[in-house]
PDB file of C-alpha atoms and ligand atoms in Angstrom:
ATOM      1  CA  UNK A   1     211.023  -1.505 111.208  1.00  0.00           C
ATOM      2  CA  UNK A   2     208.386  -0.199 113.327  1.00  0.00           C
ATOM      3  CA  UNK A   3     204.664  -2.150 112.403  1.00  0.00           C
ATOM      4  CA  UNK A   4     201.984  -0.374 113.769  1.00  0.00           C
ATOM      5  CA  UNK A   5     199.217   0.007 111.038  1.00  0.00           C
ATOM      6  CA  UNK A   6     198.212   3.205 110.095  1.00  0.00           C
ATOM      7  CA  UNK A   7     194.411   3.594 110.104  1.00  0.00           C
ATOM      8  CA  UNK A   8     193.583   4.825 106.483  1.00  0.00           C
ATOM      9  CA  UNK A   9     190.316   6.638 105.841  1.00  0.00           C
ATOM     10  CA  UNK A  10     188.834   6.910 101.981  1.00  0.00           C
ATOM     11  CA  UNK A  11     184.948   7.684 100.643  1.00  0.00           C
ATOM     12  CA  UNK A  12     183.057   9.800  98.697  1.00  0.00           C
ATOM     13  CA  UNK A  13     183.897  13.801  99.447  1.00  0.00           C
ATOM     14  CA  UNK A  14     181.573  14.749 102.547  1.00  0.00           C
ATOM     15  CA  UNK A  15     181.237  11.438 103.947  1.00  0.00           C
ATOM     16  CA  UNK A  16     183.206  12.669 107.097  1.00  0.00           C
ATOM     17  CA  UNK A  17     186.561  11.312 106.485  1.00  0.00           C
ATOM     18  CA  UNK A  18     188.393  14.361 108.361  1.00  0.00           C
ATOM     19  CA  UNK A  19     186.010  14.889 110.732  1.00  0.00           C
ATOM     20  CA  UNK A  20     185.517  11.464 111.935  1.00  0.00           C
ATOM     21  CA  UNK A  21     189.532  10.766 111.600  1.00  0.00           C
ATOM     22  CA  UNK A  22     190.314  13.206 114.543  1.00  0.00           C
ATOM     23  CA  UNK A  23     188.139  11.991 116.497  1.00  0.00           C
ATOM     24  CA  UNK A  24     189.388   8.618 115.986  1.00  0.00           C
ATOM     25  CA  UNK A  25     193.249   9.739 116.396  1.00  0.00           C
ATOM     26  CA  UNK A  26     191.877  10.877 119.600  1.00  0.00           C
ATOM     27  CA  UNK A  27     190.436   8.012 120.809  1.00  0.00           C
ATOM     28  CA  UNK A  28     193.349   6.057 119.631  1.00  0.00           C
ATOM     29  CA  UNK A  29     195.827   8.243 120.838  1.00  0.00           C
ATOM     30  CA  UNK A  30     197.456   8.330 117.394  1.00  0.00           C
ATOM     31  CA  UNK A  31     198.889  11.118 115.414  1.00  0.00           C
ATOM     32  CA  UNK A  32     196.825  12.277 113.080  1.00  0.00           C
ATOM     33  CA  UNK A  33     197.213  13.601 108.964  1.00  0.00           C
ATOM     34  CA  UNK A  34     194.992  14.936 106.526  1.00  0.00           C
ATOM     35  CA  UNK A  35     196.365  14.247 103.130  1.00  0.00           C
ATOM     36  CA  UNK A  36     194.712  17.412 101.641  1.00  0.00           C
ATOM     37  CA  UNK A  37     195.907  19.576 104.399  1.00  0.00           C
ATOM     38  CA  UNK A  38     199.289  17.755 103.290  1.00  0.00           C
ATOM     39  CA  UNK A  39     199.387  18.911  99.947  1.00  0.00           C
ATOM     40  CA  UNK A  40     198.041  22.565 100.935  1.00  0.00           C
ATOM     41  CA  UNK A  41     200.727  22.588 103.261  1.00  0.00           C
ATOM     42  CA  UNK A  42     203.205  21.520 100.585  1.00  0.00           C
ATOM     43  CA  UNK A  43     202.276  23.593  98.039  1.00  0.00           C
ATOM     44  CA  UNK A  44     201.604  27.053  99.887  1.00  0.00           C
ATOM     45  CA  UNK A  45     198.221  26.413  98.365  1.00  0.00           C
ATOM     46  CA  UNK A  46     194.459  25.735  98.574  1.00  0.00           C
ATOM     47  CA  UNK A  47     193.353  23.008  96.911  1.00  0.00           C
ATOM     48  CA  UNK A  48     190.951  25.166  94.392  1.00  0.00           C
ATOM     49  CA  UNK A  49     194.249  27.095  93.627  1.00  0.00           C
ATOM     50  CA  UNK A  50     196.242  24.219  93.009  1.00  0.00           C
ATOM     51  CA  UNK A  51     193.458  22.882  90.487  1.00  0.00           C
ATOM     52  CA  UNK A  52     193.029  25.746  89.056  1.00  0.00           C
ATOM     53  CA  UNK A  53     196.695  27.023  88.548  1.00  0.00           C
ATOM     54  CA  UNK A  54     198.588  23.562  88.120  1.00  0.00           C
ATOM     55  CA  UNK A  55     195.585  20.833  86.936  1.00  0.00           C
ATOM     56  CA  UNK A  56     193.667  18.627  88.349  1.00  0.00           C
ATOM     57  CA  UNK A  57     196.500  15.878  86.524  1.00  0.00           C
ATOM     58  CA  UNK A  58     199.229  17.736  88.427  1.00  0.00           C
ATOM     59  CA  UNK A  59     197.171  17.364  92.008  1.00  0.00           C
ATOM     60  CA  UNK A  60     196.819  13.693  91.204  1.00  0.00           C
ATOM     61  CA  UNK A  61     200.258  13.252  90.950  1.00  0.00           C
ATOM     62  CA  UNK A  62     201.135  14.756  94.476  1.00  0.00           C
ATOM     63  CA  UNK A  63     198.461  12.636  95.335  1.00  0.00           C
ATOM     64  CA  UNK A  64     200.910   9.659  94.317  1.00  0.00           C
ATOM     65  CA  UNK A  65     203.648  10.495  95.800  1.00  0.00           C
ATOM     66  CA  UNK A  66     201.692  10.848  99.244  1.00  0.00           C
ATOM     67  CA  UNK A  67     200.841   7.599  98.730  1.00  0.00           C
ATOM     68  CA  UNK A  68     204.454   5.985  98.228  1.00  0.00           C
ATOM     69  CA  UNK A  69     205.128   8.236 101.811  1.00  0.00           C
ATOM     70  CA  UNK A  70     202.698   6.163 103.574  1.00  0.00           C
ATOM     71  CA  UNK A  71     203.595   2.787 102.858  1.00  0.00           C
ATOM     72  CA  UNK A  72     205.794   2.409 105.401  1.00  0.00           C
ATOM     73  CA  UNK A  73     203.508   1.352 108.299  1.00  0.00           C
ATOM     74  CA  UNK A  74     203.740   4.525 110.944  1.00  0.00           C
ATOM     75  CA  UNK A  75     200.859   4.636 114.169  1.00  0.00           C
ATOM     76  CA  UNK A  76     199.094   6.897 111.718  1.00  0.00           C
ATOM     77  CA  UNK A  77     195.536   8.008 111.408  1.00  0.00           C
ATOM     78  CA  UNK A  78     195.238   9.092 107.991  1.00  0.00           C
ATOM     79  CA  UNK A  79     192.141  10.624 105.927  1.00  0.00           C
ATOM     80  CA  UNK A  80     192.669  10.962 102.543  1.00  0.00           C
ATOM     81  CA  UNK A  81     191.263  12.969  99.798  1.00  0.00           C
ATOM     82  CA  UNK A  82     188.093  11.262  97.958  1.00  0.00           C
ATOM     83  CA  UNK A  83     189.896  10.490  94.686  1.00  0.00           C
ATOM     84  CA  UNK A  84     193.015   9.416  96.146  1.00  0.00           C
ATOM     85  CA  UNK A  85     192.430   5.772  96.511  1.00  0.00           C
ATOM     86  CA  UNK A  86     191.038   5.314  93.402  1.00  0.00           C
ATOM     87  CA  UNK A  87     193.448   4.607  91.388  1.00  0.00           C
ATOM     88  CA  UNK A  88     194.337   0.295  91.857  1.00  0.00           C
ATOM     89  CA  UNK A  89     198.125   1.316  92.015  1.00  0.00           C
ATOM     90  CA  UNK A  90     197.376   4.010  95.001  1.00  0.00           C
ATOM     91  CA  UNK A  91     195.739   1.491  97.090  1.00  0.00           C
ATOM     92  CA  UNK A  92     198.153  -1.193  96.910  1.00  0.00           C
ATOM     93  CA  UNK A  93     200.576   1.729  98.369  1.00  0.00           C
ATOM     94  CA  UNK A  94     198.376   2.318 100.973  1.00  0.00           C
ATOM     95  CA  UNK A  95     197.450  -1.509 101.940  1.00  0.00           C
ATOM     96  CA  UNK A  96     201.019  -2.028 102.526  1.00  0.00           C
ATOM     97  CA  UNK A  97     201.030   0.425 105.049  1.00  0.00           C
ATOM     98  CA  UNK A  98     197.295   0.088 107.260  1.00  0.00           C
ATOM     99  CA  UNK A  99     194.081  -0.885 107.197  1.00  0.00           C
ATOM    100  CA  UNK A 100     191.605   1.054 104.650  1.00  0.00           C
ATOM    101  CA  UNK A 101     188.133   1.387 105.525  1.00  0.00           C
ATOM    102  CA  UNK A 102     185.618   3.441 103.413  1.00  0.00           C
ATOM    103  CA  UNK A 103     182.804   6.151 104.825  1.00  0.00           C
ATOM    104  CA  UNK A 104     179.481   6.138 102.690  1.00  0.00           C
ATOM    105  CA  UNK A 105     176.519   8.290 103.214  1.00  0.00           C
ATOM    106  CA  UNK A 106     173.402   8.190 101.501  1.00  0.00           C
ATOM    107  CA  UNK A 107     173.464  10.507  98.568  1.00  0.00           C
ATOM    108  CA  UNK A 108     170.701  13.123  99.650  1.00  0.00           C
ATOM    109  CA  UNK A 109     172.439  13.710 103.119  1.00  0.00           C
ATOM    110  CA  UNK A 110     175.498  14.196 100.948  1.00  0.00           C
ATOM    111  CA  UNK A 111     173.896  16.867  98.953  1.00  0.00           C
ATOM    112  CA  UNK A 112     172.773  18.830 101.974  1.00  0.00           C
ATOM    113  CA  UNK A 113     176.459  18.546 103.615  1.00  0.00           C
ATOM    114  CA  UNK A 114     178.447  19.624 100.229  1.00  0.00           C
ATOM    115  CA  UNK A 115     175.374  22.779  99.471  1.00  0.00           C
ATOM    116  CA  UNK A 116     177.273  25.888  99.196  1.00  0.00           C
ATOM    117  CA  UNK A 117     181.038  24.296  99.964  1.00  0.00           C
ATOM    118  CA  UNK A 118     183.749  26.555  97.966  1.00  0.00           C
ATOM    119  CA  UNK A 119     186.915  24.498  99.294  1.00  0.00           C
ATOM    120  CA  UNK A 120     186.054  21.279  96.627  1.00  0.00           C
ATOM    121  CA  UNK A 121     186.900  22.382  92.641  1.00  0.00           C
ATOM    122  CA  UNK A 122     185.489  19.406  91.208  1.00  0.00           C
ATOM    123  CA  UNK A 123     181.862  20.954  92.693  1.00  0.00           C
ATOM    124  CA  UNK A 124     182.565  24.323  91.820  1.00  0.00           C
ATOM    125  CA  UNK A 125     179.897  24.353  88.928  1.00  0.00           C
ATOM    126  CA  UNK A 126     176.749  25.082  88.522  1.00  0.00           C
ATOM    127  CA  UNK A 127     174.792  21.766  87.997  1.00  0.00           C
ATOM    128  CA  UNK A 128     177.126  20.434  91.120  1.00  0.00           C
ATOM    129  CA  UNK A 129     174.189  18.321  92.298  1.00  0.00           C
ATOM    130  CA  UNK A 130     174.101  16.358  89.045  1.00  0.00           C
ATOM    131  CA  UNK A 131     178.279  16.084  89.160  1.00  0.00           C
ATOM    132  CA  UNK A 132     177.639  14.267  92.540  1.00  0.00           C
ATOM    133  CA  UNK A 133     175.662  12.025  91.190  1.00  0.00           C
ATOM    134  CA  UNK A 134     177.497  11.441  88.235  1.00  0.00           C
ATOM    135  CA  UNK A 135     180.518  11.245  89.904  1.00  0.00           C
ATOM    136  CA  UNK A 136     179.011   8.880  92.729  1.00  0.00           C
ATOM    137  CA  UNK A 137     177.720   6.450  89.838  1.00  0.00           C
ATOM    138  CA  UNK A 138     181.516   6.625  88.294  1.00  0.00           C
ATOM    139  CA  UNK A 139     183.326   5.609  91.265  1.00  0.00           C
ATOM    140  CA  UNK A 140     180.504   3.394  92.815  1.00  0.00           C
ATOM    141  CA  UNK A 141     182.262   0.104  92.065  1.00  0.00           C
ATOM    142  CA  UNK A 142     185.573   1.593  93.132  1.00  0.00           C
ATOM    143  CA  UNK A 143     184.372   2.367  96.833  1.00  0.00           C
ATOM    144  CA  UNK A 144     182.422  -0.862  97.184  1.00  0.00           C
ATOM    145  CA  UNK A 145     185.778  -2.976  96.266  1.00  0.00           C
ATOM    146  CA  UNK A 146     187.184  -2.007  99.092  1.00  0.00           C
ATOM    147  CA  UNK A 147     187.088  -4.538 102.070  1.00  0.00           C
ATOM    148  CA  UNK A 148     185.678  -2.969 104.405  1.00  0.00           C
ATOM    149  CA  UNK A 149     182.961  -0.262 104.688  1.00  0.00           C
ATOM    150  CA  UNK A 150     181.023   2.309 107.527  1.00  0.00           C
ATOM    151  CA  UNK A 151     177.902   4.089 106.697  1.00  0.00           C
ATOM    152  CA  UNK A 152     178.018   7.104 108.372  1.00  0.00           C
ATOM    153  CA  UNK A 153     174.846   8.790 107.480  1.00  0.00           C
ATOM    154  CA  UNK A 154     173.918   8.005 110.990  1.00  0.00           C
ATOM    155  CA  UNK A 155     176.278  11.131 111.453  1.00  0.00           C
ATOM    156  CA  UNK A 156     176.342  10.431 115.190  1.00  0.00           C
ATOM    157  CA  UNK A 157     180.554  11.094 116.433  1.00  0.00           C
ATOM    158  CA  UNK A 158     180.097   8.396 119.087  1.00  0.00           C
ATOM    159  CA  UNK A 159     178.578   5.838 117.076  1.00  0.00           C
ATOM    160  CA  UNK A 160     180.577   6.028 113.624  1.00  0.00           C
ATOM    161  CA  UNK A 161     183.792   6.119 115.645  1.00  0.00           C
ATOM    162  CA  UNK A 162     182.918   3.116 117.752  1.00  0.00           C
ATOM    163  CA  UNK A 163     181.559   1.494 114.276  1.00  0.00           C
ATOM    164  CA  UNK A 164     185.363   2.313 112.734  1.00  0.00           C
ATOM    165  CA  UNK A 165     187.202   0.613 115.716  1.00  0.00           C
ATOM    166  CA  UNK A 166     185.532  -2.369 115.692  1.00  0.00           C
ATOM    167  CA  UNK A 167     186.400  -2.513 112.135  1.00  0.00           C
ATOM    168  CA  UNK A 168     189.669  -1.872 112.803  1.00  0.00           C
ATOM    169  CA  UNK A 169     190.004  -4.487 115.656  1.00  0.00           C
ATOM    170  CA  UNK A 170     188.731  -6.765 113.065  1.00  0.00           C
ATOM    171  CA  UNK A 171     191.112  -6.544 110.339  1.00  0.00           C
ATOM    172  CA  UNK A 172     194.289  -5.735 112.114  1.00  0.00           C
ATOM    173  CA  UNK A 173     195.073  -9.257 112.563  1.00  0.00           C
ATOM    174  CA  UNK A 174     194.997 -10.275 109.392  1.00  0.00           C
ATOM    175  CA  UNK A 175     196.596  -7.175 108.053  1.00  0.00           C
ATOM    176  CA  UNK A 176     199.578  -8.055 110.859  1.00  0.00           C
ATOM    177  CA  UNK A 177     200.038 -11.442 109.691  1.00  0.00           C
ATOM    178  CA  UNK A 178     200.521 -10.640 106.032  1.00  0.00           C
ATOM    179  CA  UNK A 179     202.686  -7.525 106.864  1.00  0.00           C
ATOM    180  CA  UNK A 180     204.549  -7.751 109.954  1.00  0.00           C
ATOM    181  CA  UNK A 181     206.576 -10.891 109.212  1.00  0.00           C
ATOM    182  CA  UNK A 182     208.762 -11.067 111.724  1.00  0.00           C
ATOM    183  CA  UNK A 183     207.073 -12.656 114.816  1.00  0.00           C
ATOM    184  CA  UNK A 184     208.789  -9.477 117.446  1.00  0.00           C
ATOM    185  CA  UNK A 185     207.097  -6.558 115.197  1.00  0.00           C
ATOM    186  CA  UNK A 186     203.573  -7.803 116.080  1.00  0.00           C
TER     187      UNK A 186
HETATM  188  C1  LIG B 201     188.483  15.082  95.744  1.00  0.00           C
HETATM  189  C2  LIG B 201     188.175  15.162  97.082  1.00  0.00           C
HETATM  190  C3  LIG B 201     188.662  16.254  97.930  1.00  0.00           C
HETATM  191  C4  LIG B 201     189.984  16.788  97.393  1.00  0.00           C
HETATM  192  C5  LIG B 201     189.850  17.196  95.956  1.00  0.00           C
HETATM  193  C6  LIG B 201     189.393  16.039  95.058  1.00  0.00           C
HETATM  194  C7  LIG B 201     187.906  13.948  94.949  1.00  0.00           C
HETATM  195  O1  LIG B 201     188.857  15.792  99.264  1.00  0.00           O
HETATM  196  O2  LIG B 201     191.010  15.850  97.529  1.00  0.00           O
HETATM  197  O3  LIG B 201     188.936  18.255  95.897  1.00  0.00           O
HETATM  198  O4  LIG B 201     188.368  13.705  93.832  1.00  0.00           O
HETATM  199  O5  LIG B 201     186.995  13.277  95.476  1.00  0.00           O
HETATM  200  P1  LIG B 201     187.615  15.467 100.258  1.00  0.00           P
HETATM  201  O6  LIG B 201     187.164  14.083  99.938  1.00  0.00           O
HETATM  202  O7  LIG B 201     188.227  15.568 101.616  1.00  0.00           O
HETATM  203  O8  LIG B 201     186.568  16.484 100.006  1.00  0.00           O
END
């Protein structure tokens, strides 16, 4: 078995987690996936269509079964959608496969970056300014449990990717010795 972490992206919609993740595959010279692309891609569908048509319950689920895909450590740079992770049972799938860190951005640079965005259904209302902040509130604790955090209101490419290597060069050790057992696979 093959144990080269994946690099596993999660935060708060708009906090950069595509954006920043290609430019990290890049740097890394690592493959990189886009689990909402994923799904699209799977479906034949846009995300708003699949919420609309099928359920939000329904997009969860594929959600899921992304999740059981990637536990299998792969070389991967992987940005997931915003909700994915929440769920306990999705991030133990996810831990077994990489190392998770999770974007945050201050909540007013948030509002500016998701103003006018069509491609996110649980925004597509009128009082979406109050949903982020409702929504922000709701999964606060969620986002701060996981171990290990990069603010990237800064918004500066260089600087947040640097920030989410060091990370990485951090926790990979102990990540290998809990997962990759067998002294060769390190
Ligand atoms: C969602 C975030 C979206 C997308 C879907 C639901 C969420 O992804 O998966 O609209 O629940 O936070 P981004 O975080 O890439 O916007």
């Amino acid at each position: 078995m093959e144990c080269e972490a994946n690099l596993v992206l999660t935060g708060f919609m708009g906090t950069g987690k595509s954006s920043f993740g290609r430019f990290v595959a890049v740097a890394m010279g690592r493959p990189f996936v886009d689990t909402d692309y994923l799904i699209e891609e799977r479906e034949g569908r846009t995300i708003p269509e699949i919420f609309a048509e099928s359920g939000e319950v329904y997009f969860r689920q594929m959600e899921r079964q992304l999740c059981r895909e990637f536990t299998r450590p792969a070389g991967l740079v992987i940005a997931t959608g915003g909700g994915m992770l929440l769920p306990e049972e999705n991030q133990t799938l996810m831990a077994q496969g990489g190392v998770i860190i999770c974007l945050w951005t201050e909540r007013e640079q948030l509002l500016a970056l998701l103003a006018e965005d069509e491609s996110r259904p649980l925004l597509a209302r009128p009082d979406w300014r109050q949903e982020v902040t409702r929504l922000l509130e709701q999964r606060r604790v969620a986002y701060q449990g996981f171990p290990y955090h990069v603010d990237t209101t800064i918004g500066q490419i260089d600087i947040v990717v640097q920030r989410i290597l060091d990370i990485w060069k951090t926790a990979l050790p102990a990540w290998q010795r809990e997962h990759c057992l067998e002294e060769h696979l390190l």
